[in-house]
mmCIF file of C-alpha atoms in Angstrom:
data_model
loop_
_atom_site.group_PDB
_atom_site.id
_atom_site.type_symbol
_atom_site.label_atom_id
_atom_site.label_comp_id
_atom_site.label_asym_id
_atom_site.label_seq_id
_atom_site.Cartn_x
_atom_site.Cartn_y
_atom_site.Cartn_z
ATOM 1 C CA UNK A 317 -4.360 -38.015 -4.490
ATOM 2 C CA UNK A 318 -1.249 -40.256 -4.095
ATOM 3 C CA UNK A 319 1.379 -39.573 -1.459
ATOM 4 C CA UNK A 320 3.898 -38.132 -3.981
ATOM 5 C CA UNK A 321 1.225 -35.725 -5.205
ATOM 6 C CA UNK A 322 0.319 -34.555 -1.432
ATOM 7 C CA UNK A 323 4.023 -34.440 -0.627
ATOM 8 C CA UNK A 324 4.453 -31.859 -3.823
ATOM 9 C CA UNK A 325 1.323 -30.017 -2.625
ATOM 10 C CA UNK A 326 2.833 -29.452 0.889
ATOM 11 C CA UNK A 327 6.168 -28.337 -0.518
ATOM 12 C CA UNK A 328 4.404 -25.855 -3.049
ATOM 13 C CA UNK A 329 2.179 -24.635 -0.226
ATOM 14 C CA UNK A 330 5.073 -24.061 2.306
ATOM 15 C CA UNK A 331 7.079 -22.063 -0.462
ATOM 16 C CA UNK A 332 4.300 -19.897 -1.428
ATOM 17 C CA UNK A 333 2.724 -19.380 2.037
ATOM 18 C CA UNK A 334 5.975 -18.487 4.160
ATOM 19 C CA UNK A 335 7.543 -16.269 1.565
ATOM 20 C CA UNK A 336 6.744 -12.444 1.985
ATOM 21 C CA UNK A 337 3.781 -11.200 0.204
ATOM 22 C CA UNK A 338 1.126 -8.536 0.727
ATOM 23 C CA UNK A 339 -0.621 -10.980 3.302
ATOM 24 C CA UNK A 340 2.151 -11.550 5.439
ATOM 25 C CA UNK A 341 3.557 -7.842 5.129
ATOM 26 C CA UNK A 342 0.233 -6.646 6.580
ATOM 27 C CA UNK A 343 -0.012 -9.231 9.249
ATOM 28 C CA UNK A 344 3.319 -8.278 10.290
ATOM 29 C CA UNK A 345 2.637 -4.425 10.027
ATOM 30 C CA UNK A 346 -0.777 -4.680 11.819
ATOM 31 C CA UNK A 347 0.565 -6.565 14.725
ATOM 32 C CA UNK A 348 3.547 -4.416 15.018
ATOM 33 C CA UNK A 349 1.469 -1.330 15.254
ATOM 34 C CA UNK A 350 -1.509 -2.582 17.009
ATOM 35 C CA UNK A 351 -0.950 -5.744 18.599
ATOM 36 C CA UNK A 352 -1.505 -9.342 18.167
ATOM 37 C CA UNK A 353 -5.287 -8.886 18.876
ATOM 38 C CA UNK A 354 -5.519 -5.892 16.261
ATOM 39 C CA UNK A 355 -4.106 -8.308 13.353
ATOM 40 C CA UNK A 356 -6.142 -11.376 14.144
ATOM 41 C CA UNK A 357 -9.213 -10.447 12.080
ATOM 42 C CA UNK A 358 -6.933 -10.013 9.076
ATOM 43 C CA UNK A 359 -4.921 -13.068 9.932
ATOM 44 C CA UNK A 360 -8.237 -15.150 10.122
ATOM 45 C CA UNK A 361 -9.652 -13.638 6.718
ATOM 46 C CA UNK A 362 -6.724 -14.560 4.712
ATOM 47 C CA UNK A 363 -7.423 -18.310 4.927
ATOM 48 C CA UNK A 364 -11.130 -17.806 4.278
ATOM 49 C CA UNK A 365 -10.691 -15.624 1.338
ATOM 50 C CA UNK A 366 -8.064 -17.711 -0.223
ATOM 51 C CA UNK A 367 -9.913 -20.813 0.208
ATOM 52 C CA UNK A 368 -12.928 -19.198 -1.418
ATOM 53 C CA UNK A 369 -10.781 -18.054 -4.175
ATOM 54 C CA UNK A 370 -9.306 -21.715 -4.803
ATOM 55 C CA UNK A 371 -12.842 -23.253 -4.735
ATOM 56 C CA UNK A 372 -13.774 -20.601 -7.352
ATOM 57 C CA UNK A 373 -10.784 -21.204 -9.279
ATOM 58 C CA UNK A 374 -11.624 -25.001 -9.399
ATOM 59 C CA UNK A 375 -15.122 -24.246 -10.337
ATOM 60 C CA UNK A 376 -13.989 -22.284 -13.514
ATOM 61 C CA UNK A 377 -13.265 -18.731 -12.416
ATOM 62 C CA UNK A 378 -9.572 -19.192 -13.078
ATOM 63 C CA UNK A 379 -10.146 -20.451 -16.509
ATOM 64 C CA UNK A 380 -12.390 -17.650 -17.211
ATOM 65 C CA UNK A 381 -9.922 -15.118 -15.939
ATOM 66 C CA UNK A 382 -7.133 -16.595 -18.149
ATOM 67 C CA UNK A 383 -9.546 -16.630 -21.071
ATOM 68 C CA UNK A 384 -10.508 -12.997 -20.919
ATOM 69 C CA UNK A 385 -7.183 -10.788 -20.693
ATOM 70 C CA UNK A 386 -9.009 -7.734 -19.771
ATOM 71 C CA UNK A 387 -10.582 -9.401 -16.408
ATOM 72 C CA UNK A 388 -6.948 -10.398 -15.753
ATOM 73 C CA UNK A 389 -5.609 -6.896 -16.005
ATOM 74 C CA UNK A 390 -8.465 -5.493 -14.168
ATOM 75 C CA UNK A 391 -7.649 -7.827 -11.074
ATOM 76 C CA UNK A 392 -3.852 -6.782 -11.448
ATOM 77 C CA UNK A 393 -4.598 -3.047 -11.646
ATOM 78 C CA UNK A 394 -6.953 -3.016 -8.759
ATOM 79 C CA UNK A 395 -4.548 -5.203 -6.524
ATOM 80 C CA UNK A 396 -1.684 -2.846 -7.348
ATOM 81 C CA UNK A 397 -3.605 0.521 -6.607
ATOM 82 C CA UNK A 398 -4.727 -1.090 -3.565
ATOM 83 C CA UNK A 399 -1.460 -2.080 -2.224
ATOM 84 C CA UNK A 400 0.084 1.395 -3.148
ATOM 85 C CA UNK A 401 -2.394 3.168 -1.187
ATOM 86 C CA UNK A 402 -1.720 0.923 1.876
ATOM 87 C CA UNK A 403 1.870 1.382 1.502
ATOM 88 C CA UNK A 404 1.328 5.155 1.395
ATOM 89 C CA UNK A 405 -0.763 4.997 4.541
ATOM 90 C CA UNK A 406 1.671 2.755 6.213
ATOM 91 C CA UNK A 407 4.637 4.891 5.600
ATOM 92 C CA UNK A 408 3.037 8.006 7.360
ATOM 93 C CA UNK A 409 2.507 6.127 10.587
ATOM 94 C CA UNK A 410 5.085 6.794 13.413
ATOM 95 C CA UNK A 411 2.974 6.054 16.550
ATOM 96 C CA UNK A 412 1.550 3.007 17.797
ATOM 97 C CA UNK A 413 -1.977 2.522 16.917
ATOM 98 C CA UNK A 414 -1.916 5.056 13.998
ATOM 99 C CA UNK A 415 -1.805 2.201 11.202
ATOM 100 C CA UNK A 416 -5.233 1.033 12.291
ATOM 101 C CA UNK A 417 -8.128 -0.321 10.233
ATOM 102 C CA UNK A 418 -9.441 3.020 9.585
ATOM 103 C CA UNK A 419 -6.273 4.094 8.014
ATOM 104 C CA UNK A 420 -5.051 0.897 6.213
ATOM 105 C CA UNK A 421 -8.632 -0.386 5.607
ATOM 106 C CA UNK A 422 -7.804 -4.067 6.310
ATOM 107 C CA UNK A 423 -10.392 -5.401 8.630
ATOM 108 C CA UNK A 424 -11.707 -8.792 8.305
ATOM 109 C CA UNK A 425 -13.930 -8.465 5.113
ATOM 110 C CA UNK A 426 -11.083 -6.432 3.493
ATOM 111 C CA UNK A 427 -8.738 -9.139 4.251
ATOM 112 C CA UNK A 428 -11.037 -11.658 2.422
ATOM 113 C CA UNK A 429 -11.440 -9.253 -0.372
ATOM 114 C CA UNK A 430 -7.679 -8.625 -0.868
ATOM 115 C CA UNK A 431 -7.473 -12.272 -1.943
ATOM 116 C CA UNK A 432 -9.164 -11.675 -5.000
ATOM 117 C CA UNK A 433 -6.933 -8.768 -6.027
ATOM 118 C CA UNK A 434 -3.669 -10.518 -4.997
ATOM 119 C CA UNK A 435 -1.833 -11.880 -7.814
ATOM 120 C CA UNK A 436 0.205 -14.169 -5.783
ATOM 121 C CA UNK A 437 -2.942 -15.825 -4.535
ATOM 122 C CA UNK A 438 -4.362 -16.052 -7.957
ATOM 123 C CA UNK A 439 -1.085 -17.809 -9.315
ATOM 124 C CA UNK A 440 -0.983 -20.210 -6.324
ATOM 125 C CA UNK A 441 -4.761 -21.177 -6.718
ATOM 126 C CA UNK A 442 -4.226 -21.588 -10.472
ATOM 127 C CA UNK A 443 -1.169 -23.816 -10.108
ATOM 128 C CA UNK A 444 -3.088 -25.926 -7.370
ATOM 129 C CA UNK A 445 -6.183 -26.415 -9.835
ATOM 130 C CA UNK A 446 -4.187 -26.979 -12.679
ATOM 131 C CA UNK A 447 -1.603 -29.503 -11.174
ATOM 132 C CA UNK A 448 -3.735 -31.149 -8.501
ATOM 133 C CA UNK A 449 -7.386 -30.835 -9.241
ATOM 134 C CA UNK A 450 -8.488 -30.270 -12.958
ATOM 135 C CA UNK A 451 -8.338 -33.292 -15.129
ATOM 136 C CA UNK A 452 -8.775 -36.004 -12.404
ATOM 137 C CA UNK A 453 -11.857 -38.051 -11.881
ATOM 138 C CA UNK A 454 -11.737 -37.477 -8.074
ATOM 139 C CA UNK A 455 -12.056 -33.520 -8.210
ATOM 140 C CA UNK A 456 -14.101 -33.359 -5.099
ATOM 141 C CA UNK A 457 -11.852 -35.564 -3.055
ATOM 142 C CA UNK A 458 -8.810 -33.557 -3.935
ATOM 143 C CA UNK A 459 -10.552 -30.500 -3.219
ATOM 144 C CA UNK A 460 -11.480 -31.884 0.067
ATOM 145 C CA UNK A 461 -7.716 -32.537 0.706
ATOM 146 C CA UNK A 462 -6.326 -29.210 -0.750
ATOM 147 C CA UNK A 463 -8.654 -26.575 0.680
ATOM 148 C CA UNK A 464 -7.993 -27.771 4.387
ATOM 149 C CA UNK A 465 -4.231 -27.991 3.731
ATOM 150 C CA UNK A 466 -4.244 -24.511 2.302
ATOM 151 C CA UNK A 467 -6.282 -23.262 5.085
ATOM 152 C CA UNK A 468 -3.878 -24.400 7.562
ATOM 153 C CA UNK A 469 -0.630 -22.942 5.746
ATOM 154 C CA UNK A 470 -2.327 -19.619 5.125
ATOM 155 C CA UNK A 471 -3.302 -19.318 8.617
ATOM 156 C CA UNK A 472 -0.161 -20.517 10.226
ATOM 157 C CA UNK A 473 2.104 -18.351 7.861
ATOM 158 C CA UNK A 474 -0.006 -15.178 8.580
ATOM 159 C CA UNK A 475 0.106 -15.931 12.212
ATOM 160 C CA UNK A 476 3.659 -16.430 12.443
ATOM 161 C CA UNK A 477 4.363 -13.194 10.793
ATOM 162 C CA UNK A 478 1.871 -11.351 12.919
ATOM 163 C CA UNK A 479 3.576 -13.164 16.101
ATOM 164 C CA UNK A 480 6.720 -11.805 15.016
ATOM 165 C CA UNK A 481 5.562 -8.201 14.508
ATOM 166 C CA UNK A 482 3.892 -8.207 17.965
ATOM 167 C CA UNK A 483 7.275 -9.210 19.534
ATOM 168 C CA UNK A 484 8.651 -6.112 18.170
ATOM 169 C CA UNK A 485 6.321 -3.882 19.459
ATOM 170 C CA UNK A 486 8.170 -2.653 22.578
ATOM 171 C CA UNK A 487 11.564 -2.385 20.644
ATOM 172 C CA UNK A 488 9.901 -0.444 18.130
ATOM 173 C CA UNK A 489 8.460 1.993 20.440
ATOM 174 C CA UNK A 490 12.169 3.213 20.933
ATOM 175 C CA UNK A 491 13.613 5.388 23.620
ATOM 176 C CA UNK A 492 11.066 7.877 25.134
ATOM 177 C CA UNK A 493 8.507 6.642 22.677
ATOM 178 C CA UNK A 494 9.915 8.828 19.892
ATOM 179 C CA UNK A 495 8.354 6.962 17.163
ATOM 180 C CA UNK A 496 11.674 6.686 14.927
ATOM 181 C CA UNK A 497 11.957 3.121 15.059
ATOM 182 C CA UNK A 498 8.391 2.545 14.328
ATOM 183 C CA UNK A 499 8.251 5.000 11.458
ATOM 184 C CA UNK A 500 11.298 3.276 9.899
ATOM 185 C CA UNK A 501 9.888 -0.238 10.427
ATOM 186 C CA UNK A 502 6.591 1.243 8.851
ATOM 187 C CA UNK A 503 8.361 2.461 5.785
ATOM 188 C CA UNK A 504 10.333 -0.866 5.289
ATOM 189 C CA UNK A 505 7.039 -2.716 5.373
ATOM 190 C CA UNK A 506 5.697 0.030 3.037
ATOM 191 C CA UNK A 507 8.629 -0.519 0.749
ATOM 192 C CA UNK A 508 7.912 -4.208 0.723
ATOM 193 C CA UNK A 509 4.211 -3.506 -0.462
ATOM 194 C CA UNK A 510 5.618 -1.362 -3.017
ATOM 195 C CA UNK A 511 7.974 -3.726 -4.413
ATOM 196 C CA UNK A 512 5.190 -6.348 -4.464
ATOM 197 C CA UNK A 513 2.959 -4.039 -6.268
ATOM 198 C CA UNK A 514 5.640 -3.489 -8.913
ATOM 199 C CA UNK A 515 6.245 -7.119 -9.068
ATOM 200 C CA UNK A 516 2.385 -7.779 -9.779
ATOM 201 C CA UNK A 517 2.867 -5.513 -12.818
ATOM 202 C CA UNK A 518 5.335 -7.727 -14.546
ATOM 203 C CA UNK A 519 3.710 -11.083 -14.025
#
């Protein structure tokens, strides 16, 4: 992989990893409601799940998904349904700790699985495979470069959003712990998940 290709990969990784999406929204919401420690299993799950998705795409799963439209539609519908369900649960939480793993179902393994129904993750994986990996003689070497890069970016972006959510905890408690600020915050996060779900239906 030339330095020009590597630079382009870094630009794509930055743009896709740090823009809001299902992963960063959930990282923020989990940390704001339960603290940074509570969010860490999900923050660590994202890079693992996404790297597994990238590897499977490089091995041909992405081509299969594109070749069989019903599979692509199924991934999209499951992802949309999951996001809508999480948005509903999050929108009802007004007390610290209410939006926990039992309600949102986004522990470590759920975070890994979420990558496989996240259309944004699929789009990025397919873009990297088609632009940087497939059709080159040094496929294994390119994978050995791309996967660690994406691991770092996936972890860094979700860690940043989780840290921001954690920093908001004291302010979100509000005066006398009424929960009004937290409820408003959670509903904004739920709205972002809702918009993301609707966007997923259009791509």
